[in-house]
């Protein structure tokens, strides 16, 4: 079970993702405001973050950039999940440090698979010993 924070200002989307990931065995909190989300993530240090791109307050891409600059969240897996399409947008998110970029609408199985993959990579990195 992973602790996940999903940053989404659409209540329906937030509920859907929470339900899908809860059914997959995770503990999911949904935060609808960018600035509050950044503060919550910095304080709670979840196992994984899923960010919408467009948010009230602080934008998802700005949250991503700031989280990648903080030692406590630098290695936290972060998925961008947005309805905004375009190769330039996904390239920008990946360049800013997103581990994955998922478009809405999404298939629930795909979301669960991508979350599992991000958590496996984090676990592998945490358990790997550098000699």
mmCIF file of N, CA and C in Angstrom:
data_model
loop_
_atom_site.group_PDB
_atom_site.id
_atom_site.type_symbol
_atom_site.label_atom_id
_atom_site.label_comp_id
_atom_site.label_asym_id
_atom_site.label_seq_id
_atom_site.Cartn_x
_atom_site.Cartn_y
_atom_site.Cartn_z
ATOM 1 N N UNK A 1 0.856 -1.189 0.000
ATOM 2 C CA UNK A 1 0.000 0.000 0.000
ATOM 3 C C UNK A 1 0.893 1.240 0.000
ATOM 4 N N UNK A 2 0.580 2.130 -0.916
ATOM 5 C CA UNK A 2 1.327 3.386 -1.008
ATOM 6 C C UNK A 2 0.427 4.548 -0.592
ATOM 7 N N UNK A 3 1.057 5.567 -0.051
ATOM 8 C CA UNK A 3 0.352 6.807 0.263
ATOM 9 C C UNK A 3 0.515 7.730 -0.939
ATOM 10 N N UNK A 4 -0.619 8.104 -1.548
ATOM 11 C CA UNK A 4 -0.613 8.884 -2.777
ATOM 12 C C UNK A 4 -1.391 10.174 -2.578
ATOM 13 N N UNK A 5 -0.866 11.259 -3.091
ATOM 14 C CA UNK A 5 -1.609 12.517 -3.135
ATOM 15 C C UNK A 5 -1.904 12.822 -4.594
ATOM 16 N N UNK A 6 -3.187 12.997 -4.880
ATOM 17 C CA UNK A 6 -3.641 13.357 -6.224
ATOM 18 C C UNK A 6 -4.079 14.813 -6.179
ATOM 19 N N UNK A 7 -3.468 15.639 -7.002
ATOM 20 C CA UNK A 7 -3.769 17.069 -7.033
ATOM 21 C C UNK A 7 -4.665 17.321 -8.240
ATOM 22 N N UNK A 8 -5.935 17.602 -7.951
ATOM 23 C CA UNK A 8 -6.956 17.716 -8.996
ATOM 24 C C UNK A 8 -8.076 18.621 -8.505
ATOM 25 N N UNK A 9 -8.446 19.622 -9.328
ATOM 26 C CA UNK A 9 -9.507 20.541 -8.920
ATOM 27 C C UNK A 9 -10.885 20.112 -9.413
ATOM 28 N N UNK A 10 -10.981 19.070 -10.205
ATOM 29 C CA UNK A 10 -12.260 18.535 -10.668
ATOM 30 C C UNK A 10 -12.686 17.428 -9.699
ATOM 31 N N UNK A 11 -13.771 17.664 -8.973
ATOM 32 C CA UNK A 11 -14.213 16.719 -7.941
ATOM 33 C C UNK A 11 -14.519 15.330 -8.500
ATOM 34 N N UNK A 12 -15.118 15.270 -9.679
ATOM 35 C CA UNK A 12 -15.468 13.979 -10.276
ATOM 36 C C UNK A 12 -14.207 13.195 -10.627
ATOM 37 N N UNK A 13 -13.252 13.859 -11.265
ATOM 38 C CA UNK A 13 -11.988 13.195 -11.610
ATOM 39 C C UNK A 13 -11.253 12.754 -10.347
ATOM 40 N N UNK A 14 -11.261 13.599 -9.340
ATOM 41 C CA UNK A 14 -10.600 13.262 -8.081
ATOM 42 C C UNK A 14 -11.198 12.031 -7.432
ATOM 43 N N UNK A 15 -12.517 11.960 -7.436
ATOM 44 C CA UNK A 15 -13.208 10.815 -6.842
ATOM 45 C C UNK A 15 -12.924 9.540 -7.639
ATOM 46 N N UNK A 16 -12.922 9.651 -8.970
ATOM 47 C CA UNK A 16 -12.670 8.485 -9.819
ATOM 48 C C UNK A 16 -11.273 7.927 -9.576
ATOM 49 N N UNK A 17 -10.274 8.777 -9.593
ATOM 50 C CA UNK A 17 -8.895 8.318 -9.374
ATOM 51 C C UNK A 17 -8.744 7.752 -7.969
ATOM 52 N N UNK A 18 -9.307 8.425 -6.989
ATOM 53 C CA UNK A 18 -9.233 7.914 -5.613
ATOM 54 C C UNK A 18 -9.845 6.526 -5.519
ATOM 55 N N UNK A 19 -11.011 6.331 -6.142
ATOM 56 C CA UNK A 19 -11.680 5.028 -6.092
ATOM 57 C C UNK A 19 -10.858 3.939 -6.790
ATOM 58 N N UNK A 20 -10.327 4.254 -7.965
ATOM 59 C CA UNK A 20 -9.532 3.280 -8.728
ATOM 60 C C UNK A 20 -8.295 2.865 -7.933
ATOM 61 N N UNK A 21 -7.581 3.835 -7.387
ATOM 62 C CA UNK A 21 -6.341 3.517 -6.680
ATOM 63 C C UNK A 21 -6.595 2.919 -5.293
ATOM 64 N N UNK A 22 -7.693 3.302 -4.660
ATOM 65 C CA UNK A 22 -8.052 2.688 -3.380
ATOM 66 C C UNK A 22 -8.385 1.213 -3.589
ATOM 67 N N UNK A 23 -9.113 0.917 -4.656
ATOM 68 C CA UNK A 23 -9.439 -0.466 -4.983
ATOM 69 C C UNK A 23 -8.172 -1.275 -5.266
ATOM 70 N N UNK A 24 -7.141 -0.617 -5.769
ATOM 71 C CA UNK A 24 -5.865 -1.275 -6.041
ATOM 72 C C UNK A 24 -5.014 -1.416 -4.769
ATOM 73 N N UNK A 25 -5.529 -0.927 -3.634
ATOM 74 C CA UNK A 25 -4.842 -1.111 -2.361
ATOM 75 C C UNK A 25 -4.059 0.066 -1.840
ATOM 76 N N UNK A 26 -4.237 1.235 -2.432
ATOM 77 C CA UNK A 26 -3.480 2.406 -2.008
ATOM 78 C C UNK A 26 -4.337 3.331 -1.140
ATOM 79 N N UNK A 27 -3.670 4.182 -0.394
ATOM 80 C CA UNK A 27 -4.312 5.216 0.410
ATOM 81 C C UNK A 27 -4.159 6.516 -0.365
ATOM 82 N N UNK A 28 -5.282 7.139 -0.757
ATOM 83 C CA UNK A 28 -5.238 8.294 -1.654
ATOM 84 C C UNK A 28 -5.931 9.493 -1.040
ATOM 85 N N UNK A 29 -5.229 10.613 -1.030
ATOM 86 C CA UNK A 29 -5.809 11.888 -0.638
ATOM 87 C C UNK A 29 -5.880 12.778 -1.866
ATOM 88 N N UNK A 30 -6.966 13.530 -1.985
ATOM 89 C CA UNK A 30 -7.147 14.429 -3.120
ATOM 90 C C UNK A 30 -7.119 15.859 -2.607
ATOM 91 N N UNK A 31 -6.310 16.686 -3.247
ATOM 92 C CA UNK A 31 -6.202 18.102 -2.890
ATOM 93 C C UNK A 31 -6.532 18.908 -4.145
ATOM 94 N N UNK A 32 -7.427 19.887 -4.018
ATOM 95 C CA UNK A 32 -7.930 20.604 -5.183
ATOM 96 C C UNK A 32 -7.318 21.956 -5.477
ATOM 97 N N UNK A 33 -6.353 22.389 -4.699
ATOM 98 C CA UNK A 33 -5.760 23.712 -4.892
ATOM 99 C C UNK A 33 -4.246 23.567 -4.945
ATOM 100 N N UNK A 34 -3.615 24.166 -5.940
ATOM 101 C CA UNK A 34 -2.187 24.006 -6.160
ATOM 102 C C UNK A 34 -1.302 24.397 -4.995
ATOM 103 N N UNK A 35 -1.537 25.553 -4.425
ATOM 104 C CA UNK A 35 -0.688 26.024 -3.326
ATOM 105 C C UNK A 35 -0.846 25.124 -2.106
ATOM 106 N N UNK A 36 -2.080 24.783 -1.767
ATOM 107 C CA UNK A 36 -2.331 23.879 -0.645
ATOM 108 C C UNK A 36 -1.713 22.508 -0.918
ATOM 109 N N UNK A 37 -1.793 22.056 -2.157
ATOM 110 C CA UNK A 37 -1.218 20.760 -2.519
ATOM 111 C C UNK A 37 0.292 20.760 -2.299
ATOM 112 N N UNK A 38 0.963 21.807 -2.741
ATOM 113 C CA UNK A 38 2.416 21.884 -2.559
ATOM 114 C C UNK A 38 2.766 21.799 -1.078
ATOM 115 N N UNK A 39 2.071 22.553 -0.256
ATOM 116 C CA UNK A 39 2.335 22.546 1.185
ATOM 117 C C UNK A 39 2.052 21.174 1.793
ATOM 118 N N UNK A 40 0.970 20.542 1.349
ATOM 119 C CA UNK A 40 0.596 19.215 1.856
ATOM 120 C C UNK A 40 1.648 18.177 1.472
ATOM 121 N N UNK A 41 2.080 18.195 0.223
ATOM 122 C CA UNK A 41 3.087 17.240 -0.245
ATOM 123 C C UNK A 41 4.403 17.440 0.516
ATOM 124 N N UNK A 42 4.815 18.684 0.674
ATOM 125 C CA UNK A 42 6.058 18.972 1.390
ATOM 126 C C UNK A 42 5.990 18.489 2.838
ATOM 127 N N UNK A 43 4.826 18.585 3.463
ATOM 128 C CA UNK A 43 4.660 18.182 4.859
ATOM 129 C C UNK A 43 4.473 16.671 4.995
ATOM 130 N N UNK A 44 3.608 16.081 4.182
ATOM 131 C CA UNK A 44 3.252 14.659 4.313
ATOM 132 C C UNK A 44 4.265 13.706 3.679
ATOM 133 N N UNK A 45 4.989 14.173 2.664
ATOM 134 C CA UNK A 45 5.977 13.350 1.961
ATOM 135 C C UNK A 45 5.372 12.011 1.531
ATOM 136 N N UNK A 46 4.410 12.045 0.598
ATOM 137 C CA UNK A 46 3.760 10.810 0.153
ATOM 138 C C UNK A 46 4.715 9.920 -0.649
ATOM 139 N N UNK A 47 4.275 8.698 -0.894
ATOM 140 C CA UNK A 47 5.076 7.763 -1.683
ATOM 141 C C UNK A 47 5.021 8.090 -3.171
ATOM 142 N N UNK A 48 3.946 8.759 -3.596
ATOM 143 C CA UNK A 48 3.768 9.095 -5.003
ATOM 144 C C UNK A 48 2.823 10.283 -5.103
ATOM 145 N N UNK A 49 3.037 11.122 -6.125
ATOM 146 C CA UNK A 49 2.189 12.287 -6.374
ATOM 147 C C UNK A 49 1.672 12.203 -7.803
ATOM 148 N N UNK A 50 0.390 12.496 -7.961
ATOM 149 C CA UNK A 50 -0.196 12.623 -9.291
ATOM 150 C C UNK A 50 -0.683 14.064 -9.401
ATOM 151 N N UNK A 51 -0.216 14.766 -10.432
ATOM 152 C CA UNK A 51 -0.523 16.182 -10.592
ATOM 153 C C UNK A 51 -1.337 16.452 -11.849
ATOM 154 N N UNK A 52 -2.411 17.218 -11.694
ATOM 155 C CA UNK A 52 -3.082 17.799 -12.850
ATOM 156 C C UNK A 52 -2.225 18.987 -13.271
ATOM 157 N N UNK A 53 -2.341 19.381 -14.506
ATOM 158 C CA UNK A 53 -1.518 20.486 -15.002
ATOM 159 C C UNK A 53 -2.120 21.844 -14.643
ATOM 160 N N UNK A 54 -3.424 22.002 -14.850
ATOM 161 C CA UNK A 54 -4.093 23.287 -14.608
ATOM 162 C C UNK A 54 -4.810 23.247 -13.266
ATOM 163 N N UNK A 55 -4.404 24.129 -12.378
ATOM 164 C CA UNK A 55 -4.956 24.163 -11.023
ATOM 165 C C UNK A 55 -5.146 25.601 -10.576
ATOM 166 N N UNK A 56 -6.078 25.820 -9.658
ATOM 167 C CA UNK A 56 -6.135 27.147 -9.048
ATOM 168 C C UNK A 56 -4.919 27.320 -8.135
ATOM 169 N N UNK A 57 -4.472 28.549 -8.007
ATOM 170 C CA UNK A 57 -3.282 28.797 -7.188
ATOM 171 C C UNK A 57 -2.040 28.467 -7.987
ATOM 172 N N UNK A 58 -1.308 27.516 -7.551
ATOM 173 C CA UNK A 58 -0.057 27.101 -8.179
ATOM 174 C C UNK A 58 -0.334 26.043 -9.256
ATOM 175 N N UNK A 59 0.225 26.216 -10.432
ATOM 176 C CA UNK A 59 0.034 25.253 -11.526
ATOM 177 C C UNK A 59 0.814 23.959 -11.263
ATOM 178 N N UNK A 60 0.325 22.864 -11.824
ATOM 179 C CA UNK A 60 0.952 21.559 -11.626
ATOM 180 C C UNK A 60 2.407 21.514 -12.042
ATOM 181 N N UNK A 61 2.740 22.134 -13.153
ATOM 182 C CA UNK A 61 4.124 22.124 -13.638
ATOM 183 C C UNK A 61 5.041 22.877 -12.668
ATOM 184 N N UNK A 62 4.521 23.932 -12.034
ATOM 185 C CA UNK A 62 5.309 24.682 -11.052
ATOM 186 C C UNK A 62 5.502 23.880 -9.766
ATOM 187 N N UNK A 63 4.470 23.144 -9.361
ATOM 188 C CA UNK A 63 4.597 22.260 -8.198
ATOM 189 C C UNK A 63 5.684 21.231 -8.480
ATOM 190 N N UNK A 64 5.615 20.629 -9.652
ATOM 191 C CA UNK A 64 6.598 19.627 -10.063
ATOM 192 C C UNK A 64 8.021 20.185 -9.974
ATOM 193 N N UNK A 65 8.239 21.333 -10.561
ATOM 194 C CA UNK A 65 9.576 21.932 -10.564
ATOM 195 C C UNK A 65 10.080 22.189 -9.143
ATOM 196 N N UNK A 66 9.211 22.693 -8.278
ATOM 197 C CA UNK A 66 9.640 22.983 -6.907
ATOM 198 C C UNK A 66 9.906 21.711 -6.110
ATOM 199 N N UNK A 67 9.067 20.675 -6.323
ATOM 200 C CA UNK A 67 9.284 19.417 -5.607
ATOM 201 C C UNK A 67 10.615 18.780 -6.002
ATOM 202 N N UNK A 68 11.015 18.946 -7.242
ATOM 203 C CA UNK A 68 12.280 18.371 -7.708
ATOM 204 C C UNK A 68 13.489 19.119 -7.164
ATOM 205 N N UNK A 69 13.280 20.304 -6.603
ATOM 206 C CA UNK A 69 14.374 21.069 -6.011
ATOM 207 C C UNK A 69 14.528 20.825 -4.513
ATOM 208 N N UNK A 70 13.568 20.146 -3.913
ATOM 209 C CA UNK A 70 13.600 19.915 -2.467
ATOM 210 C C UNK A 70 14.195 18.540 -2.160
ATOM 211 N N UNK A 71 15.183 18.454 -1.285
ATOM 212 C CA UNK A 71 15.789 17.155 -0.963
ATOM 213 C C UNK A 71 14.780 16.106 -0.479
ATOM 214 N N UNK A 72 13.773 16.512 0.278
ATOM 215 C CA UNK A 72 12.811 15.554 0.829
ATOM 216 C C UNK A 72 11.879 14.962 -0.228
ATOM 217 N N UNK A 73 11.711 15.639 -1.353
ATOM 218 C CA UNK A 73 10.782 15.155 -2.385
ATOM 219 C C UNK A 73 11.458 14.952 -3.736
ATOM 220 N N UNK A 74 12.747 15.128 -3.785
ATOM 221 C CA UNK A 74 13.473 15.036 -5.050
ATOM 222 C C UNK A 74 13.242 13.699 -5.765
ATOM 223 N N UNK A 75 13.204 12.611 -5.018
ATOM 224 C CA UNK A 75 13.061 11.280 -5.616
ATOM 225 C C UNK A 75 11.635 10.732 -5.563
ATOM 226 N N UNK A 76 10.696 11.503 -5.070
ATOM 227 C CA UNK A 76 9.301 11.058 -5.029
ATOM 228 C C UNK A 76 8.779 10.890 -6.456
ATOM 229 N N UNK A 77 8.206 9.728 -6.783
ATOM 230 C CA UNK A 77 7.643 9.566 -8.123
ATOM 231 C C UNK A 77 6.486 10.551 -8.340
ATOM 232 N N UNK A 78 6.495 11.195 -9.506
ATOM 233 C CA UNK A 78 5.457 12.170 -9.836
ATOM 234 C C UNK A 78 4.932 11.883 -11.230
ATOM 235 N N UNK A 79 3.618 11.682 -11.307
ATOM 236 C CA UNK A 79 2.944 11.489 -12.584
ATOM 237 C C UNK A 79 2.131 12.727 -12.883
ATOM 238 N N UNK A 80 2.242 13.236 -14.095
ATOM 239 C CA UNK A 80 1.360 14.313 -14.549
ATOM 240 C C UNK A 80 0.189 13.630 -15.232
ATOM 241 N N UNK A 81 -1.033 14.010 -14.860
ATOM 242 C CA UNK A 81 -2.223 13.466 -15.498
ATOM 243 C C UNK A 81 -3.110 14.645 -15.875
ATOM 244 N N UNK A 82 -3.306 14.831 -17.172
ATOM 245 C CA UNK A 82 -3.984 16.025 -17.636
ATOM 246 C C UNK A 82 -4.770 15.765 -18.903
ATOM 247 N N UNK A 83 -5.711 16.621 -19.173
ATOM 248 C CA UNK A 83 -6.465 16.575 -20.417
ATOM 249 C C UNK A 83 -5.789 17.387 -21.504
ATOM 250 N N UNK A 84 -4.740 18.099 -21.149
ATOM 251 C CA UNK A 84 -4.035 18.941 -22.122
ATOM 252 C C UNK A 84 -3.121 18.072 -22.974
ATOM 253 N N UNK A 85 -3.381 18.118 -24.270
ATOM 254 C CA UNK A 85 -2.619 17.308 -25.202
ATOM 255 C C UNK A 85 -1.560 18.130 -25.912
ATOM 256 N N UNK A 86 -0.538 17.461 -26.338
ATOM 257 C CA UNK A 86 0.512 18.118 -27.102
ATOM 258 C C UNK A 86 1.866 17.590 -26.691
ATOM 259 N N UNK A 87 2.655 17.274 -27.689
ATOM 260 C CA UNK A 87 3.976 16.728 -27.422
ATOM 261 C C UNK A 87 4.845 17.710 -26.647
ATOM 262 N N UNK A 88 4.700 18.994 -26.935
ATOM 263 C CA UNK A 88 5.496 20.003 -26.228
ATOM 264 C C UNK A 88 5.162 20.015 -24.740
ATOM 265 N N UNK A 89 3.892 19.824 -24.400
ATOM 266 C CA UNK A 89 3.483 19.821 -22.991
ATOM 267 C C UNK A 89 4.045 18.606 -22.263
ATOM 268 N N UNK A 90 3.951 17.435 -22.891
ATOM 269 C CA UNK A 90 4.489 16.243 -22.233
ATOM 270 C C UNK A 90 6.010 16.322 -22.141
ATOM 271 N N UNK A 91 6.659 16.844 -23.184
ATOM 272 C CA UNK A 91 8.116 17.016 -23.140
ATOM 273 C C UNK A 91 8.526 17.963 -22.021
ATOM 274 N N UNK A 92 7.766 19.052 -21.847
ATOM 275 C CA UNK A 92 8.065 20.009 -20.784
ATOM 276 C C UNK A 92 7.953 19.348 -19.412
ATOM 277 N N UNK A 93 6.906 18.549 -19.223
ATOM 278 C CA UNK A 93 6.701 17.883 -17.932
ATOM 279 C C UNK A 93 7.813 16.877 -17.642
ATOM 280 N N UNK A 94 8.185 16.099 -18.635
ATOM 281 C CA UNK A 94 9.254 15.116 -18.447
ATOM 282 C C UNK A 94 10.578 15.836 -18.171
ATOM 283 N N UNK A 95 10.848 16.909 -18.907
ATOM 284 C CA UNK A 95 12.080 17.682 -18.689
ATOM 285 C C UNK A 95 12.106 18.312 -17.299
ATOM 286 N N UNK A 96 10.934 18.660 -16.774
ATOM 287 C CA UNK A 96 10.848 19.266 -15.439
ATOM 288 C C UNK A 96 10.969 18.229 -14.331
ATOM 289 N N UNK A 97 10.894 16.934 -14.695
ATOM 290 C CA UNK A 97 11.090 15.900 -13.684
ATOM 291 C C UNK A 97 9.947 14.937 -13.502
ATOM 292 N N UNK A 98 8.898 15.019 -14.312
ATOM 293 C CA UNK A 98 7.797 14.058 -14.191
ATOM 294 C C UNK A 98 8.298 12.678 -14.583
ATOM 295 N N UNK A 99 7.863 11.669 -13.858
ATOM 296 C CA UNK A 99 8.244 10.298 -14.168
ATOM 297 C C UNK A 99 7.374 9.705 -15.272
ATOM 298 N N UNK A 100 6.192 10.277 -15.452
ATOM 299 C CA UNK A 100 5.275 9.783 -16.476
ATOM 300 C C UNK A 100 4.271 10.883 -16.783
ATOM 301 N N UNK A 101 3.603 10.755 -17.924
ATOM 302 C CA UNK A 101 2.620 11.749 -18.378
ATOM 303 C C UNK A 101 1.436 10.971 -18.915
ATOM 304 N N UNK A 102 0.305 11.081 -18.252
ATOM 305 C CA UNK A 102 -0.888 10.317 -18.599
ATOM 306 C C UNK A 102 -1.997 11.278 -19.008
ATOM 307 N N UNK A 103 -2.643 10.981 -20.136
ATOM 308 C CA UNK A 103 -3.716 11.835 -20.633
ATOM 309 C C UNK A 103 -5.067 11.384 -20.114
ATOM 310 N N UNK A 104 -5.930 12.368 -19.847
ATOM 311 C CA UNK A 104 -7.324 12.098 -19.505
ATOM 312 C C UNK A 104 -8.133 12.199 -20.795
ATOM 313 N N UNK A 105 -9.146 11.437 -20.987
ATOM 314 C CA UNK A 105 -9.576 10.345 -20.117
ATOM 315 C C UNK A 105 -8.580 9.185 -20.176
ATOM 316 N N UNK A 106 -8.562 8.390 -19.137
ATOM 317 C CA UNK A 106 -7.602 7.307 -19.017
ATOM 318 C C UNK A 106 -8.335 6.001 -18.752
ATOM 319 N N UNK A 107 -7.660 4.917 -19.007
ATOM 320 C CA UNK A 107 -8.172 3.597 -18.659
ATOM 321 C C UNK A 107 -7.730 3.294 -17.228
ATOM 322 N N UNK A 108 -8.646 2.911 -16.350
ATOM 323 C CA UNK A 108 -8.264 2.636 -14.958
ATOM 324 C C UNK A 108 -7.099 1.646 -14.829
ATOM 325 N N UNK A 109 -7.097 0.596 -15.656
ATOM 326 C CA UNK A 109 -6.013 -0.393 -15.595
ATOM 327 C C UNK A 109 -4.671 0.236 -15.948
ATOM 328 N N UNK A 110 -4.685 1.174 -16.889
ATOM 329 C CA UNK A 110 -3.454 1.858 -17.278
ATOM 330 C C UNK A 110 -2.925 2.701 -16.126
ATOM 331 N N UNK A 111 -3.813 3.414 -15.436
ATOM 332 C CA UNK A 111 -3.401 4.214 -14.280
ATOM 333 C C UNK A 111 -2.789 3.329 -13.207
ATOM 334 N N UNK A 112 -3.456 2.236 -12.876
ATOM 335 C CA UNK A 112 -2.952 1.323 -11.844
ATOM 336 C C UNK A 112 -1.588 0.773 -12.248
ATOM 337 N N UNK A 113 -1.431 0.410 -13.500
ATOM 338 C CA UNK A 113 -0.163 -0.124 -14.005
ATOM 339 C C UNK A 113 0.957 0.919 -13.915
ATOM 340 N N UNK A 114 0.655 2.157 -14.299
ATOM 341 C CA UNK A 114 1.685 3.212 -14.257
ATOM 342 C C UNK A 114 2.075 3.569 -12.828
ATOM 343 N N UNK A 115 1.098 3.580 -11.932
ATOM 344 C CA UNK A 115 1.393 3.839 -10.517
ATOM 345 C C UNK A 115 2.269 2.723 -9.970
ATOM 346 N N UNK A 116 1.922 1.479 -10.278
ATOM 347 C CA UNK A 116 2.714 0.340 -9.794
ATOM 348 C C UNK A 116 4.144 0.416 -10.319
ATOM 349 N N UNK A 117 4.297 0.769 -11.587
ATOM 350 C CA UNK A 117 5.635 0.860 -12.179
ATOM 351 C C UNK A 117 6.458 1.958 -11.490
ATOM 352 N N UNK A 118 5.852 3.119 -11.264
ATOM 353 C CA UNK A 118 6.564 4.213 -10.605
ATOM 354 C C UNK A 118 6.984 3.821 -9.191
ATOM 355 N N UNK A 119 6.112 3.122 -8.486
ATOM 356 C CA UNK A 119 6.439 2.696 -7.122
ATOM 357 C C UNK A 119 7.523 1.617 -7.116
ATOM 358 N N UNK A 120 7.509 0.726 -8.113
ATOM 359 C CA UNK A 120 8.553 -0.303 -8.215
ATOM 360 C C UNK A 120 9.911 0.331 -8.471
ATOM 361 N N UNK A 121 9.946 1.309 -9.341
ATOM 362 C CA UNK A 121 11.209 1.994 -9.638
ATOM 363 C C UNK A 121 11.731 2.690 -8.388
ATOM 364 N N UNK A 122 10.817 3.335 -7.633
ATOM 365 C CA UNK A 122 11.225 4.007 -6.396
ATOM 366 C C UNK A 122 11.778 2.990 -5.403
ATOM 367 N N UNK A 123 11.112 1.858 -5.266
ATOM 368 C CA UNK A 123 11.545 0.828 -4.337
ATOM 369 C C UNK A 123 12.910 0.268 -4.733
ATOM 370 N N UNK A 124 13.098 0.022 -6.018
ATOM 371 C CA UNK A 124 14.374 -0.479 -6.511
ATOM 372 C C UNK A 124 15.491 0.511 -6.205
ATOM 373 N N UNK A 125 15.236 1.789 -6.481
ATOM 374 C CA UNK A 125 16.250 2.822 -6.240
ATOM 375 C C UNK A 125 16.570 2.943 -4.758
ATOM 376 N N UNK A 126 15.548 2.838 -3.916
ATOM 377 C CA UNK A 126 15.761 2.975 -2.469
ATOM 378 C C UNK A 126 16.552 1.797 -1.901
ATOM 379 N N UNK A 127 16.368 0.614 -2.487
ATOM 380 C CA UNK A 127 17.036 -0.577 -1.970
ATOM 381 C C UNK A 127 18.394 -0.837 -2.599
ATOM 382 N N UNK A 128 18.698 -0.126 -3.655
ATOM 383 C CA UNK A 128 19.970 -0.332 -4.351
ATOM 384 C C UNK A 128 21.101 0.311 -3.558
ATOM 385 N N UNK A 129 22.162 -0.404 -3.403
ATOM 386 C CA UNK A 129 23.310 0.114 -2.669
ATOM 387 C C UNK A 129 24.393 0.482 -3.670
ATOM 388 N N UNK A 130 24.897 1.676 -3.525
ATOM 389 C CA UNK A 130 25.973 2.148 -4.393
ATOM 390 C C UNK A 130 27.297 1.773 -3.746
ATOM 391 N N UNK A 131 28.151 1.140 -4.541
ATOM 392 C CA UNK A 131 29.463 0.701 -3.999
ATOM 393 C C UNK A 131 30.555 1.599 -4.470
#
